[in-house]
Coordinates of C-alpha atoms in Angstrom, one line a residue:
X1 CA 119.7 147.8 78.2
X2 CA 119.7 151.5 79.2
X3 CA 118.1 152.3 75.8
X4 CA 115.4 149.6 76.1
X5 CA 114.8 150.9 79.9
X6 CA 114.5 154.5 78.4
X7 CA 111.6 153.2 75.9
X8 CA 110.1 151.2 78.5
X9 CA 109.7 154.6 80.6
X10 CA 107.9 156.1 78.1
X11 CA 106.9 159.9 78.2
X12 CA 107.4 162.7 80.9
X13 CA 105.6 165.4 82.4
X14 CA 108.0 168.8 81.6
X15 CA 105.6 171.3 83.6
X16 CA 106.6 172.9 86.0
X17 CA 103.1 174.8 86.7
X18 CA 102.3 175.1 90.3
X19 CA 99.2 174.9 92.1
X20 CA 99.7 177.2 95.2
X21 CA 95.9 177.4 96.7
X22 CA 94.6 174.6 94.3
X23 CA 93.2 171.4 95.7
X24 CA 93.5 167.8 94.0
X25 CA 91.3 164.5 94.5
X26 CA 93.6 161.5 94.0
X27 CA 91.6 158.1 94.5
X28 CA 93.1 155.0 95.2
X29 CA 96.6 157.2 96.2
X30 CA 98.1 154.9 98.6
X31 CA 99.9 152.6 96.2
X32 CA 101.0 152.1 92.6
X33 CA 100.1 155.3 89.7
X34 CA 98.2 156.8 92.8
X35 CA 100.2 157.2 95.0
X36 CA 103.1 158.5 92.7
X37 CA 100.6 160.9 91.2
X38 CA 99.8 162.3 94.4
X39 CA 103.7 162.4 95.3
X40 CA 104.2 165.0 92.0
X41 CA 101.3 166.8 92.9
X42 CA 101.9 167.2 96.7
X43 CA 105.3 168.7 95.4
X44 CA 102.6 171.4 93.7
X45 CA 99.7 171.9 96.0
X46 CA 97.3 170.1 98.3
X47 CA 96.2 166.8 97.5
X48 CA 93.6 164.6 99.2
X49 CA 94.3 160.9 99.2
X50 CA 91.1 159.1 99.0
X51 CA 91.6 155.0 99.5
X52 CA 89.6 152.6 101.1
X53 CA 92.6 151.6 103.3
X54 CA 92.8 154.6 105.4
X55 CA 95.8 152.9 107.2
X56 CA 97.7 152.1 103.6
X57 CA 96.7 156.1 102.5
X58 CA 98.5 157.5 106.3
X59 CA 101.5 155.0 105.5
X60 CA 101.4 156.6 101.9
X61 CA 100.4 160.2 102.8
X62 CA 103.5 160.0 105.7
X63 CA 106.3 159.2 103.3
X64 CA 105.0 161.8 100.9
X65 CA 105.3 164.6 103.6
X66 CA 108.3 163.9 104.9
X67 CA 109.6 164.0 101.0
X68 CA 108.0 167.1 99.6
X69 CA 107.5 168.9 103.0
X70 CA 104.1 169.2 102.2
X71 CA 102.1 168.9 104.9
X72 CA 98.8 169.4 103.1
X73 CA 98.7 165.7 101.7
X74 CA 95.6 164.7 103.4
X75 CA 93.6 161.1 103.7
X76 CA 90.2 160.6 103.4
X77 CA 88.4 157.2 103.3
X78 CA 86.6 156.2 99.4
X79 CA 85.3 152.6 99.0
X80 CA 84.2 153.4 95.6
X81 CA 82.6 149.1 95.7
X82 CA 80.1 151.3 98.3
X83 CA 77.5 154.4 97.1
X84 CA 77.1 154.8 100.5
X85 CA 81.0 155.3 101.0
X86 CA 81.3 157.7 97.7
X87 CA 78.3 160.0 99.1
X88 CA 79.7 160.3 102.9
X89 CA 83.0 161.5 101.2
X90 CA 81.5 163.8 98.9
X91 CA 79.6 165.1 101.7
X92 CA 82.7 165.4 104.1
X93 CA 84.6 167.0 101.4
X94 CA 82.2 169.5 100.4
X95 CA 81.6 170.3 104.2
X96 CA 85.6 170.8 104.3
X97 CA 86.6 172.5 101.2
X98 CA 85.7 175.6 99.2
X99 CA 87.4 174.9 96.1
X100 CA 88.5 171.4 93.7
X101 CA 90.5 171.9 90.5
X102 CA 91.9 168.4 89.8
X103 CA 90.0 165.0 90.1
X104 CA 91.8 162.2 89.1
X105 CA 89.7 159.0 89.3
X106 CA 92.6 156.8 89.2
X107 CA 91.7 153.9 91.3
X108 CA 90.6 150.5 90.0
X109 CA 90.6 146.6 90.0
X110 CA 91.8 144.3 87.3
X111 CA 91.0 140.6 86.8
X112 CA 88.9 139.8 89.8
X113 CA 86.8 136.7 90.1
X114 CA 82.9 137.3 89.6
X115 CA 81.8 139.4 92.4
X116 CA 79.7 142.5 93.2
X117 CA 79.6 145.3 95.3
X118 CA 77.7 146.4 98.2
X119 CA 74.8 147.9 95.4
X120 CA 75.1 144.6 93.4
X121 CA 77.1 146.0 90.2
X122 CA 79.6 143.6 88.4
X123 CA 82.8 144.7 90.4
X124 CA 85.4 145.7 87.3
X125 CA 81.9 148.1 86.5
X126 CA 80.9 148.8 89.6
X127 CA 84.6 149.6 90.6
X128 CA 86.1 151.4 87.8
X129 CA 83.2 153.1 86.1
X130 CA 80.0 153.5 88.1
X131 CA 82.0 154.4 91.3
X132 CA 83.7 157.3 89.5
X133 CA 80.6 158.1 87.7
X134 CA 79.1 159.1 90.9
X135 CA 82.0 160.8 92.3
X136 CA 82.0 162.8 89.8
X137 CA 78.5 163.6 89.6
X138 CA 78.4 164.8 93.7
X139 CA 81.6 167.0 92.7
X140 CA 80.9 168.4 89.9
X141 CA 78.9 172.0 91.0
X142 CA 82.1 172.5 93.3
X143 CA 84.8 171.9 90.6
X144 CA 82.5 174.1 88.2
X145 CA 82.3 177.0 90.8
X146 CA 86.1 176.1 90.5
X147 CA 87.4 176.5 87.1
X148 CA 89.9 176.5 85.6
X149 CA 88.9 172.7 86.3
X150 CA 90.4 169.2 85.5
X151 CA 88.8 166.2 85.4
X152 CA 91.7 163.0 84.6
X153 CA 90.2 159.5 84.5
X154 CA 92.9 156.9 84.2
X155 CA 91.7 154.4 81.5
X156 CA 93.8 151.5 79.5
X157 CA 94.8 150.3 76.3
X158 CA 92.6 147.5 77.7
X159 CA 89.6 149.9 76.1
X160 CA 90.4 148.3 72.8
X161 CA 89.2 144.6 73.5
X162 CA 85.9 146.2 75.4
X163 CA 82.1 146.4 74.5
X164 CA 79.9 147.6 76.4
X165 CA 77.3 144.9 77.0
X166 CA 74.0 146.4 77.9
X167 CA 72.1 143.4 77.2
X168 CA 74.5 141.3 80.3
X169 CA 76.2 144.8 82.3
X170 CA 76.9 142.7 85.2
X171 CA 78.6 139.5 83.6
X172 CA 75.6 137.6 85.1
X173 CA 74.6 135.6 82.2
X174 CA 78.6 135.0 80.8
X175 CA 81.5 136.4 83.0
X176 CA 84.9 136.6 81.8
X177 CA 87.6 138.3 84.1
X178 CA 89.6 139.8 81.4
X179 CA 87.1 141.1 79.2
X180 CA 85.1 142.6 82.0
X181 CA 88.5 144.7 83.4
X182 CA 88.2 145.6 79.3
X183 CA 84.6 146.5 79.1
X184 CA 85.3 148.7 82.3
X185 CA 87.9 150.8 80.4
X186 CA 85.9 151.1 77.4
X187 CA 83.3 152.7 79.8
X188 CA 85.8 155.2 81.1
X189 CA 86.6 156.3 77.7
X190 CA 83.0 156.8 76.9
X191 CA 82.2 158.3 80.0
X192 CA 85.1 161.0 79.4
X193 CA 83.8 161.5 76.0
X194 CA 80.3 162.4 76.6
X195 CA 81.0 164.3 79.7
X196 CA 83.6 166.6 77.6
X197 CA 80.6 166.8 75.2
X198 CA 78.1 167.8 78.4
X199 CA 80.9 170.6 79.8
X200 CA 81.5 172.6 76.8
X201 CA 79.8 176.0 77.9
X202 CA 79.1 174.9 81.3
X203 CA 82.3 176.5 83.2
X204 CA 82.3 179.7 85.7
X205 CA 83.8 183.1 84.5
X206 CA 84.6 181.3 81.0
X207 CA 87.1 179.9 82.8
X208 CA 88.5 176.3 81.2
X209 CA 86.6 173.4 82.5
X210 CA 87.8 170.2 81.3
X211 CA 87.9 166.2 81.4
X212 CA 90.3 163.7 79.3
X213 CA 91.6 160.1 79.9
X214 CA 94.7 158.0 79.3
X215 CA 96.4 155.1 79.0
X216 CA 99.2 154.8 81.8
X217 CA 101.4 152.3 79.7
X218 CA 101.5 148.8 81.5
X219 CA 102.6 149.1 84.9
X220 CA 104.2 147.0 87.3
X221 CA 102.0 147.6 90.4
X222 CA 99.6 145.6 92.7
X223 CA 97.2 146.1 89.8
X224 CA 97.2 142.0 89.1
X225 CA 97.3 140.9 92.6
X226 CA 93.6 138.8 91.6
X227 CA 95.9 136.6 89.2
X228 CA 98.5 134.4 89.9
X229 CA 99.4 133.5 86.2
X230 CA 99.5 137.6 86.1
X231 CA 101.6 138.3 89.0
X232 CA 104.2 135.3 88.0
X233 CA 104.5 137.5 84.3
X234 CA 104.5 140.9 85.6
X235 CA 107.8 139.7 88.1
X236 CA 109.6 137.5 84.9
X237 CA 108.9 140.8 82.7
X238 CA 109.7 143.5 85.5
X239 CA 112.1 144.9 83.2
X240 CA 109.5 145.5 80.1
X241 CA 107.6 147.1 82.4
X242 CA 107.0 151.0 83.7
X243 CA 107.6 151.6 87.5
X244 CA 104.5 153.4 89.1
X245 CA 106.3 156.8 89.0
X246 CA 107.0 156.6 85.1
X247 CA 103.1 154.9 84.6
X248 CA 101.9 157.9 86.8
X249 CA 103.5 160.3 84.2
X250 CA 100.8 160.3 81.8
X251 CA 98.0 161.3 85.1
X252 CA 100.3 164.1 86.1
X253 CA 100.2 166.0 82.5
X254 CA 96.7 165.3 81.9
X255 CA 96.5 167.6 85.5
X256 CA 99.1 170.1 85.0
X257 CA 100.3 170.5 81.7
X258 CA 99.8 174.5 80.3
X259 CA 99.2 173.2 76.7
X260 CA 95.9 171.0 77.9
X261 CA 94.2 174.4 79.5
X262 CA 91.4 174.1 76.8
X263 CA 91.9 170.5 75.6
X264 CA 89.0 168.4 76.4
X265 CA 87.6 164.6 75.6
X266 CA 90.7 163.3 74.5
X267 CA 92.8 160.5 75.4
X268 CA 96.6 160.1 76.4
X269 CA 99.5 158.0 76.6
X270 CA 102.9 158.8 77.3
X271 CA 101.8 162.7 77.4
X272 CA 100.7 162.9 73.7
X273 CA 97.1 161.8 72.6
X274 CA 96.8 158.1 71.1
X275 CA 94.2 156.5 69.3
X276 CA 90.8 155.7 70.3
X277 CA 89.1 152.5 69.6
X278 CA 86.4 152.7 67.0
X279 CA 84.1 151.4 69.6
X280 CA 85.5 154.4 72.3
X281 CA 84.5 156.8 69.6
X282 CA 80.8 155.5 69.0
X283 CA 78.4 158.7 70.5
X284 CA 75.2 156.6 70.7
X285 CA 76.7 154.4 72.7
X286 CA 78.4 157.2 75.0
X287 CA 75.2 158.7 76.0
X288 CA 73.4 155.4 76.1
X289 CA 75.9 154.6 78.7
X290 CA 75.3 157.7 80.3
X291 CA 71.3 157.1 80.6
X292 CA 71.8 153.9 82.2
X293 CA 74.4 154.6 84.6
X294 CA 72.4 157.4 86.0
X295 CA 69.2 154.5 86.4
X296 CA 71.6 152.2 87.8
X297 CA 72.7 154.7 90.3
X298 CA 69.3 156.6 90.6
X299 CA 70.7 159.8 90.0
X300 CA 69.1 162.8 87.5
X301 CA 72.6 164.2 85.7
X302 CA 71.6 166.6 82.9

């Protein structure tokens, strides 16, 4: 059993680099991969916890400043269902900060019934891709001016059963709960693809400037909370699965790790790179995605 538990657990994060005067962005920090992310990382520097439950972040923020005696763990409220939301906290953190060198657009849903959010995108899409699309769009100048940067976005082995689905983005003509939270992941891989592709040559002082995904292994977490049939599997096959603090392993290297200071539009799992789906690898379809999640957004990204 300890040997199968050690498996389970999968890869670590070995570094030891600090980030004394560095700021991170963790979002959806105050439970699960988030909030043990933010838990390393506040033993490191100052991290901002960005959830949409501002009570659930304090709760989280609390226990991780009484641990690390850090008391630069800091909550700020991200509804990333709302544009409205993502803007007000881009422009509240720009207002407030100088400097970002770690984003880690780790928040998502998974396996929610048809719904939308408040702009009317699919919510798996809207959620998990298009919200972090646009946070990272309204932060990008500042973690430019930054660099040595870090873009992280937490993605899934999920990716492999997605398509992206131009012709039906917003499961409005077929809808299944499954393939959408797929579809979703697929899009994070592309995104993270053609925004390495977009970076290269674009950072201050020649400094590093960089963006990769991963695959945090399959967690037990309130990730499946939208599915019973889920939720009963996850508990019977607690042991098969990674606690939040060994999923959040793979987040943590992908921010720190020396060895990634110029790797860039790759993908991760258990802190070594993994294999791409052919369709996660497909260019046209990258910056296709790209065109129309800046239309669906209404923003000009270059």
């Amino acid at each position: 059993p300890l040997f199968c538990r050690r498996y389970v657990a999968g890869g670590q994060c070995k570094s030891a680099a600090r980030l004394e005067g560095k700021v991170a962005i963790i979002t959806g920090a105050n439970t699960g991969i988030g909030k043990e992310t933010a838990r390393d990382l506040a033993r490191r520097g100052k991290v901002i916890v960005a959830c949409r439950d501002t009570a659930k972040g304090e709760a989280a923020a609390s226990e991780i400043r009484a641990e690390t005696g850090n008391q630069q763990v800091i909550v700020k409220k991200l509804d990333l269902a709302d544009t409205k939301s993502i803007r007000e906290f881009a422009e509240k953190f720009l207002a407030e900060e100088k400097e970002l060198h770690i984003l880690i657009n780790n928040a998502g849903v998974m396996l929610c019934p048809h719904s939308k959010t408040a702009d009317g995108f699919e919510m798996h899409l809207g959620v998990n891709h298009l919200g972090h699309f646009l946070l990272t769009f309204l932060l990008l100048e500042c973690l430019k001016q930054s660099a040595p940067a870090r873009i992280v976005n937490v993605s899934s082995l999920a990716h492999h059963g997605g398509r992206i689905r131009f012709h039906d983005l917003h499961g409005e003509k077929s809808y299944n709960r499954g393939l959408a939270y797929c579809h979703s992941k697929l899009a994070n891989v592309l995104f993270t693809r053609e925004l390495a592709r977009r970076l290269q040559g674009k950072s201050q002082r020649g400094a590093e400037f960089t963006a990769n995904a991963l695959h945090p292994g399959s967690v037990h977490s309130e990730l499946v909370r939208h599915s019973f049939v889920m939720t009963c599997l996850w508990k019977i096959f607690s042991f098969f699965l990674k606690t939040p603090q060994e999923g959040a392993q793979t987040s943590v290297y992908c921010a720190v790790a020396e060895e990634l200071d110029s790797v860039t539009g790759q993908y991760f799992s258990d802190c070594q790179p993994a294999y791409v789906s052919p369709r996660g690898r497909d260019d046209e379809t990258a910056k296709k995605l790209w065109s129309v999640s800046c239309e669906l957004l209404g923003i000009q990204w270059d």
